[in-house]
Short mmCIF file of C-alpha atoms and ligand atoms in Angstrom, two decimals:
data_model
loop_
_atom_site.label_atom_id
_atom_site.label_comp_id
_atom_site.label_asym_id
_atom_site.label_seq_id
_atom_site.Cartn_x
_atom_site.Cartn_y
_atom_site.Cartn_z
CA MET A 1 -58.82 19.44 77.49
CA ALA A 2 -55.04 19.80 77.80
CA GLY A 3 -55.58 22.35 80.57
CA GLN A 4 -57.44 19.74 82.59
CA ILE A 5 -54.41 17.44 82.69
CA LEU A 6 -52.37 18.64 85.65
CA GLY A 7 -49.41 16.28 85.34
CA TRP A 8 -48.29 12.70 85.85
CA ASP A 9 -49.96 10.79 88.67
CA HIS A 10 -48.27 7.41 88.17
CA LEU A 11 -47.33 4.69 85.69
CA GLU A 12 -48.78 1.24 86.34
CA TRP A 13 -46.69 -1.74 85.30
CA TRP A 14 -48.47 -5.05 84.61
CA VAL A 15 -45.98 -7.85 85.24
CA GLY A 16 -45.79 -11.58 85.89
CA ASN A 17 -44.41 -11.29 89.41
CA ALA A 18 -44.98 -7.96 91.18
CA ARG A 19 -42.91 -8.93 94.20
CA ALA A 20 -39.86 -9.70 92.04
CA VAL A 21 -40.13 -6.58 89.84
CA THR A 22 -40.63 -4.47 92.97
CA ALA A 23 -37.54 -6.01 94.55
CA TRP A 24 -35.53 -5.17 91.44
CA LEU A 25 -36.78 -1.56 91.20
CA THR A 26 -36.05 -0.97 94.88
CA SER A 27 -32.65 -2.65 94.91
CA GLY A 28 -31.47 -1.28 91.56
CA PHE A 29 -33.01 2.18 91.38
CA GLY A 30 -33.54 3.11 95.02
CA PHE A 31 -37.35 3.22 94.96
CA ARG A 32 -39.16 2.84 98.30
CA VAL A 33 -42.32 0.77 98.66
CA VAL A 34 -44.95 3.12 100.11
CA ALA A 35 -48.17 1.09 99.77
CA TYR A 36 -49.43 -2.40 99.01
CA ALA A 37 -52.76 -3.92 97.98
CA GLY A 38 -53.59 -7.62 97.69
CA PRO A 39 -55.50 -10.41 99.36
CA GLU A 40 -54.40 -9.16 102.81
CA THR A 41 -56.17 -5.85 102.11
CA GLY A 42 -59.27 -7.31 100.50
CA VAL A 43 -58.14 -7.27 96.85
CA ALA A 44 -58.65 -10.83 95.67
CA ASP A 45 -57.36 -10.98 92.11
CA ARG A 46 -54.09 -9.02 92.08
CA ALA A 47 -51.14 -7.75 94.10
CA SER A 48 -49.92 -4.15 93.69
CA TYR A 49 -46.92 -2.36 95.15
CA VAL A 50 -46.69 1.44 95.01
CA LEU A 51 -43.09 2.63 94.57
CA ALA A 52 -41.92 6.20 95.22
CA LEU A 53 -38.74 8.12 94.48
CA GLY A 54 -38.81 11.92 94.26
CA ASP A 55 -42.07 12.72 92.47
CA VAL A 56 -42.02 9.43 90.50
CA ARG A 57 -44.76 6.94 91.36
CA PHE A 58 -44.85 3.45 89.86
CA VAL A 59 -47.57 0.93 90.66
CA VAL A 60 -46.34 -2.61 89.99
CA THR A 61 -49.22 -5.07 89.61
CA ALA A 62 -49.45 -8.81 88.96
CA GLY A 63 -52.55 -10.97 88.57
CA LEU A 64 -53.01 -13.82 91.04
CA GLY A 65 -54.54 -16.30 88.61
CA PRO A 66 -54.43 -17.25 84.93
CA ASP A 67 -57.74 -15.73 83.86
CA GLY A 68 -57.63 -12.05 84.76
CA GLU A 69 -56.89 -9.09 82.52
CA VAL A 70 -53.42 -8.65 84.05
CA ALA A 71 -52.34 -12.24 83.36
CA ARG A 72 -53.73 -12.06 79.81
CA HIS A 73 -51.89 -8.78 79.18
CA VAL A 74 -48.60 -10.20 80.48
CA LEU A 75 -49.01 -13.40 78.45
CA ARG A 76 -49.36 -11.35 75.27
CA HIS A 77 -47.03 -8.41 75.86
CA GLY A 78 -44.64 -9.54 78.58
CA ASP A 79 -43.88 -7.26 81.53
CA GLY A 80 -44.63 -3.67 80.57
CA ILE A 81 -46.52 -0.49 81.28
CA ARG A 82 -50.31 -0.58 81.01
CA HIS A 83 -51.55 2.68 82.53
CA LEU A 84 -50.18 6.17 81.93
CA ALA A 85 -52.07 7.99 84.69
CA TRP A 86 -52.60 11.75 84.82
CA ARG A 87 -53.90 13.91 87.64
CA VAL A 88 -56.99 15.86 86.61
CA ALA A 89 -59.20 18.29 88.49
CA ASP A 90 -62.46 16.64 87.41
CA VAL A 91 -62.40 13.05 86.19
CA ALA A 92 -65.92 12.98 84.75
CA GLU A 93 -65.39 16.24 82.90
CA ALA A 94 -62.04 15.08 81.50
CA ALA A 95 -63.52 11.76 80.32
CA HIS A 96 -66.54 13.43 78.74
CA ALA A 97 -64.40 16.05 77.01
CA ALA A 98 -62.09 13.35 75.61
CA ALA A 99 -65.04 11.19 74.52
CA ALA A 100 -66.71 14.15 72.80
CA LYS A 101 -63.58 14.56 70.64
CA GLY A 102 -63.46 10.88 69.74
CA ALA A 103 -61.49 9.13 72.51
CA THR A 104 -62.59 5.60 73.42
CA VAL A 105 -63.57 5.49 77.08
CA VAL A 106 -62.63 2.02 78.34
CA ALA A 107 -63.54 2.63 81.99
CA GLU A 108 -66.38 5.02 82.74
CA PRO A 109 -65.81 7.62 85.47
CA ARG A 110 -66.27 6.11 88.92
CA VAL A 111 -65.69 7.14 92.50
CA VAL A 112 -64.31 4.53 94.90
CA ASN A 113 -64.98 5.27 98.54
CA GLY A 114 -62.90 4.14 101.48
CA ASP A 115 -62.40 4.96 105.14
CA GLU A 116 -60.34 8.01 104.33
CA GLY A 117 -62.25 9.62 101.49
CA SER A 118 -62.64 8.77 97.84
CA VAL A 119 -60.64 8.50 94.63
CA ALA A 120 -62.17 9.15 91.20
CA THR A 121 -60.84 7.46 88.05
CA ALA A 122 -61.71 6.91 84.38
CA ALA A 123 -59.69 5.42 81.52
CA ILE A 124 -59.34 6.02 77.79
CA ALA A 125 -57.54 3.92 75.20
CA THR A 126 -54.32 4.96 73.50
CA TYR A 127 -51.77 3.07 71.34
CA GLY A 128 -51.81 -0.74 71.52
CA GLU A 129 -53.41 -1.91 74.75
CA THR A 130 -52.01 1.04 76.68
CA ARG A 131 -54.49 3.15 78.66
CA HIS A 132 -54.54 6.69 79.96
CA LEU A 133 -56.04 6.90 83.42
CA PHE A 134 -57.56 10.14 84.70
CA VAL A 135 -57.16 10.30 88.49
CA ASP A 136 -58.43 12.71 91.13
CA ARG A 137 -57.26 11.85 94.64
CA SER A 138 -57.86 15.32 96.11
CA ASP A 139 -60.63 13.88 98.34
CA TRP A 140 -58.45 11.02 99.59
CA HIS A 141 -56.54 11.44 102.84
CA GLY A 142 -55.06 7.98 103.42
CA VAL A 143 -52.39 5.75 101.93
CA TRP A 144 -52.40 5.86 98.10
CA GLY A 145 -56.05 4.79 97.62
CA PRO A 146 -58.85 2.49 98.80
CA GLY A 147 -57.58 -1.07 99.33
CA PHE A 148 -53.96 -0.02 99.95
CA THR A 149 -52.03 -0.25 103.22
CA ASP A 150 -48.67 1.04 104.43
CA GLU A 151 -48.31 -1.70 107.02
CA ARG A 152 -45.81 -4.57 106.76
CA LEU A 153 -44.19 -3.21 103.60
CA PRO A 154 -40.94 -4.71 102.28
CA PRO A 155 -37.97 -2.89 103.88
CA PRO A 156 -35.68 -0.85 101.59
CA PRO A 157 -32.66 -2.84 100.37
CA ALA A 158 -29.20 -1.54 101.29
CA GLY A 159 -27.48 0.73 98.79
CA PRO A 160 -26.37 4.30 98.15
CA PRO A 161 -29.18 6.86 97.68
CA VAL A 162 -30.34 7.50 94.09
CA GLY A 163 -31.48 11.06 93.38
CA LEU A 164 -34.28 10.70 90.83
CA THR A 165 -36.81 13.53 90.87
CA ALA A 166 -39.61 13.22 88.29
CA ILE A 167 -40.90 11.63 85.09
CA ASP A 168 -39.26 13.60 82.27
CA HIS A 169 -40.93 11.89 79.29
CA VAL A 170 -42.69 8.66 78.32
CA VAL A 171 -42.08 7.24 74.84
CA GLY A 172 -44.44 5.04 72.81
CA ASN A 173 -43.71 2.86 69.77
CA VAL A 174 -46.46 2.51 67.14
CA GLU A 175 -46.72 0.68 63.82
CA GLU A 176 -45.26 2.04 60.57
CA GLY A 177 -47.69 4.51 59.06
CA ARG A 178 -49.56 5.18 62.32
CA LEU A 179 -47.39 7.93 63.85
CA ASP A 180 -49.37 10.79 62.35
CA ASP A 181 -52.69 9.28 63.51
CA TRP A 182 -51.49 9.15 67.11
CA VAL A 183 -50.04 12.66 66.93
CA ASP A 184 -53.48 13.78 65.69
CA PHE A 185 -55.05 11.94 68.65
CA TYR A 186 -52.94 13.76 71.25
CA ILE A 187 -53.35 17.12 69.55
CA GLY A 188 -56.95 16.88 68.31
CA VAL A 189 -58.53 14.82 71.10
CA LEU A 190 -56.45 15.68 74.15
CA GLY A 191 -55.37 19.22 73.22
CA PHE A 192 -51.62 18.57 73.29
CA SER A 193 -49.17 20.51 71.07
CA GLU A 194 -46.37 19.30 68.85
CA MET A 195 -43.00 20.01 70.44
CA ARG A 196 -40.63 18.50 67.89
CA HIS A 197 -40.52 16.19 64.91
CA PHE A 198 -37.61 14.03 63.77
CA ASP A 199 -37.63 12.69 60.27
CA ALA A 200 -36.24 9.31 59.28
CA SER A 201 -33.24 11.09 57.78
CA GLN A 202 -32.45 12.55 61.21
CA ILE A 203 -32.84 9.25 63.07
CA SER A 204 -31.09 6.62 61.05
CA THR A 205 -28.03 4.42 61.14
CA ARG A 206 -26.50 2.32 58.42
CA TYR A 207 -29.16 -0.32 59.05
CA SER A 208 -32.38 1.08 60.41
CA ALA A 209 -34.48 4.20 60.72
CA LEU A 210 -37.43 5.63 62.58
CA ARG A 211 -39.63 8.72 62.65
CA SER A 212 -40.52 10.44 65.88
CA THR A 213 -42.82 13.25 66.98
CA VAL A 214 -42.90 14.70 70.48
CA VAL A 215 -46.23 15.97 71.86
CA HIS A 216 -46.74 17.70 75.20
CA ASN A 217 -49.51 19.28 77.23
CA GLY A 218 -47.53 22.30 78.42
CA ALA A 219 -47.77 21.15 82.05
CA GLY A 220 -45.05 18.55 82.33
CA VAL A 221 -46.54 15.70 80.28
CA VAL A 222 -44.09 15.06 77.42
CA MET A 223 -44.66 12.09 75.13
CA PRO A 224 -42.47 11.25 72.14
CA ILE A 225 -43.99 8.70 69.73
CA ASN A 226 -41.89 6.59 67.32
CA GLU A 227 -42.70 4.58 64.23
CA PRO A 228 -40.29 2.40 62.24
CA ALA A 229 -39.11 3.61 58.84
CA PRO A 230 -37.78 1.41 56.03
CA GLY A 231 -34.07 0.67 56.34
CA LEU A 232 -31.51 -1.87 55.22
CA ARG A 233 -32.37 -4.16 58.10
CA LYS A 234 -35.01 -4.51 60.81
CA SER A 235 -35.62 -1.26 62.70
CA GLN A 236 -35.28 -1.42 66.48
CA ILE A 237 -38.90 -0.26 66.56
CA ASP A 238 -39.89 -3.31 64.50
CA GLU A 239 -38.06 -5.53 66.96
CA TYR A 240 -40.04 -3.92 69.78
CA LEU A 241 -43.38 -4.26 67.95
CA GLU A 242 -42.72 -7.97 67.32
CA ALA A 243 -41.57 -8.70 70.86
CA ASN A 244 -44.36 -6.66 72.45
CA ARG A 245 -47.00 -8.02 70.02
CA GLY A 246 -47.99 -4.48 69.07
CA PRO A 247 -47.53 -0.87 70.15
CA GLY A 248 -46.68 0.10 73.69
CA VAL A 249 -44.39 2.10 75.96
CA GLN A 250 -40.78 1.86 74.79
CA HIS A 251 -39.03 3.85 77.50
CA VAL A 252 -39.58 6.08 80.49
CA ALA A 253 -37.10 8.88 81.17
CA LEU A 254 -36.54 9.79 84.80
CA ALA A 255 -35.00 13.14 85.70
CA THR A 256 -32.10 13.67 88.08
CA GLY A 257 -30.22 16.74 89.26
CA ASP A 258 -26.89 14.85 89.40
CA ILE A 259 -26.55 12.06 86.88
CA VAL A 260 -22.97 11.14 87.82
CA SER A 261 -24.00 10.46 91.40
CA ALA A 262 -27.31 8.78 90.44
CA VAL A 263 -25.80 6.48 87.81
CA GLY A 264 -22.82 5.68 90.03
CA ALA A 265 -25.28 4.61 92.73
CA MET A 266 -27.40 2.57 90.30
CA ARG A 267 -24.35 0.83 88.87
CA GLY A 268 -23.28 0.01 92.43
CA ARG A 269 -26.75 -1.44 92.96
CA GLY A 270 -26.40 -3.68 89.89
CA VAL A 271 -28.24 -1.82 87.09
CA ARG A 272 -26.78 -2.40 83.62
CA PHE A 273 -26.67 0.34 80.99
CA LEU A 274 -25.94 0.49 77.26
CA GLN A 275 -22.21 0.83 76.62
CA MET A 276 -20.78 3.64 74.53
CA PRO A 277 -17.57 3.25 72.48
CA ALA A 278 -14.55 5.42 73.32
CA ALA A 279 -14.90 7.08 69.90
CA TYR A 280 -18.24 8.52 71.06
CA TYR A 281 -16.47 10.60 73.71
CA GLU A 282 -13.83 11.90 71.30
CA ASP A 283 -16.64 13.18 69.10
CA ALA A 284 -18.75 14.46 72.04
CA ARG A 285 -15.88 16.49 73.51
CA GLU A 286 -15.79 18.41 70.23
CA ARG A 287 -19.57 18.76 69.88
CA VAL A 288 -20.01 19.99 73.45
CA ALA A 289 -16.77 21.91 73.76
CA GLY A 290 -18.38 24.98 75.32
CA PHE A 291 -19.17 23.34 78.67
CA ASP A 292 -16.85 22.26 81.46
CA LEU A 293 -18.04 18.68 82.00
CA PRO A 294 -16.64 15.80 84.09
CA TRP A 295 -15.61 13.86 80.97
CA GLY A 296 -13.76 11.14 82.88
CA ASP A 297 -16.86 10.35 84.98
CA LEU A 298 -19.19 10.50 81.98
CA GLN A 299 -17.03 8.09 79.98
CA ARG A 300 -16.49 5.75 82.95
CA LEU A 301 -20.28 5.57 83.47
CA ASP A 302 -21.30 5.54 79.75
CA VAL A 303 -23.29 8.78 80.16
CA GLU A 304 -24.03 10.63 76.90
CA VAL A 305 -23.99 14.37 76.30
CA ASP A 306 -25.96 16.65 74.01
CA VAL A 307 -26.28 20.38 73.57
CA ASP A 308 -28.94 22.70 72.15
CA SER A 309 -29.63 26.43 72.15
CA GLY A 310 -30.81 26.34 75.80
CA GLY A 311 -27.87 24.49 77.32
CA TYR A 312 -26.79 20.86 77.64
CA LEU A 313 -28.21 17.56 78.82
CA LEU A 314 -26.71 14.31 80.09
CA GLN A 315 -28.50 11.01 79.52
CA ILE A 316 -28.05 7.26 79.78
CA PHE A 317 -30.18 4.26 78.88
CA THR A 318 -30.58 0.95 80.67
CA GLU A 319 -30.54 -2.31 78.80
CA THR A 320 -34.06 -3.59 78.16
CA ILE A 321 -35.34 -4.47 81.57
CA ALA A 322 -37.54 -7.53 81.22
CA ASP A 323 -36.93 -10.76 79.30
CA ARG A 324 -38.30 -9.46 76.01
CA PRO A 325 -36.45 -6.64 74.21
CA THR A 326 -39.15 -4.08 74.89
CA LEU A 327 -39.18 -1.62 77.80
CA PHE A 328 -36.13 0.27 79.08
CA LEU A 329 -35.47 3.28 81.31
CA GLU A 330 -33.54 6.49 80.62
CA ILE A 331 -31.94 8.74 83.23
CA ILE A 332 -31.63 12.38 82.18
CA GLU A 333 -30.11 15.51 83.69
CA ARG A 334 -31.18 18.72 81.94
CA GLU A 335 -28.99 21.79 82.32
CA GLY A 336 -31.02 24.13 80.16
CA ALA A 337 -31.43 21.84 77.16
CA THR A 338 -35.01 20.97 76.21
CA GLY A 339 -34.24 18.36 73.54
CA PHE A 340 -34.10 14.59 73.67
CA GLY A 341 -30.46 13.94 72.87
CA GLU A 342 -30.80 14.37 69.09
CA GLY A 343 -27.02 14.56 68.79
CA ASN A 344 -26.85 11.13 70.41
CA PHE A 345 -29.49 9.39 68.32
CA LYS A 346 -27.04 7.81 65.93
CA ALA A 347 -24.61 6.66 68.64
CA LEU A 348 -27.49 5.45 70.80
CA PHE A 349 -29.20 3.53 68.02
CA GLU A 350 -25.94 1.92 67.05
CA ALA A 351 -25.56 0.82 70.68
CA ILE A 352 -29.09 -0.62 70.57
CA GLU A 353 -28.29 -2.34 67.27
CA ARG A 354 -25.29 -4.06 68.85
CA GLU A 355 -27.73 -5.53 71.41
CA GLN A 356 -30.21 -6.38 68.62
CA ALA A 357 -27.45 -8.22 66.76
CA ARG A 358 -26.59 -10.21 69.90
CA ARG A 359 -30.25 -11.35 69.96
CA GLY A 360 -30.12 -12.33 66.28
CA ASN A 361 -32.70 -9.68 65.38
CA LEU A 362 -30.70 -7.34 63.17
FE1 FE2 B 1 -35.89 9.52 75.85
#
């Protein structure tokens, strides 16, 4: 099964106002709009914008009335990510293989034909109301898919270029006690492997704790999953689960080859990131003493640093990006390191807790 998943195809956001979220992702992060579907293209009930930057593809979709599945999803969960879509060689085979191992197929395999070929899709359920989509667009030769156009797209906003290259990892939050079930799902049903596990003792601050396991398919799909653990106060994962009304995607990490340039450009474009205290950099300079890093730039931009046996990584996290404290984005530059910033967990979670406290949720 894992061998059938070739990599990320796209992430589909379900939001209240696709035009506004698209404008923000293009102005802040440098995405380009490459396709659109809506009433003008024969799609009556929703509007979707396809955004591209490097190999990252986001589809941003809003419902056009109060009764559809998109509007209902947004009412319950707020703006967030609904579909985690993977490219597969054979959609029907992938869906049947997953179903045979116990996955719930929520959209049977189907082939949608258009003027320029066909696209095959199927969907299975994962945590919360999140779905994995299997996609095969190898027989499609037009813009994105049937019903999409590349005419009269919104022009790119002005701003310095942002060099983002790919989806590095996608993180889900699940309820306390459910982490191991979902790890079993990815390993037993979808054929993933466990990459890493972090115990509550490794991911805790004075106030809150979580457990995390990273699963991956060996072909670029890397998915950490978190659950809250008991702590002195409310875990940040609990805050997410309350605000999101259940499990869902917590953050998406986007890779860059030059984080100083990319984050400088994003800051210039108006993106806000979590702030790190000066003491963090005093400690980091000691932890990561073996590498010649642009410390002044990293501190000025609030970029964090971590090191493992393979090398180092640089990472930074946006503030939560919709009105509810749920989804955020990470930018990551890997220079040999394959970890997730374990050395930064405590500093990062304390930064998140400062935001939690400002919301009255700590
Ligand atoms: Fe991450």
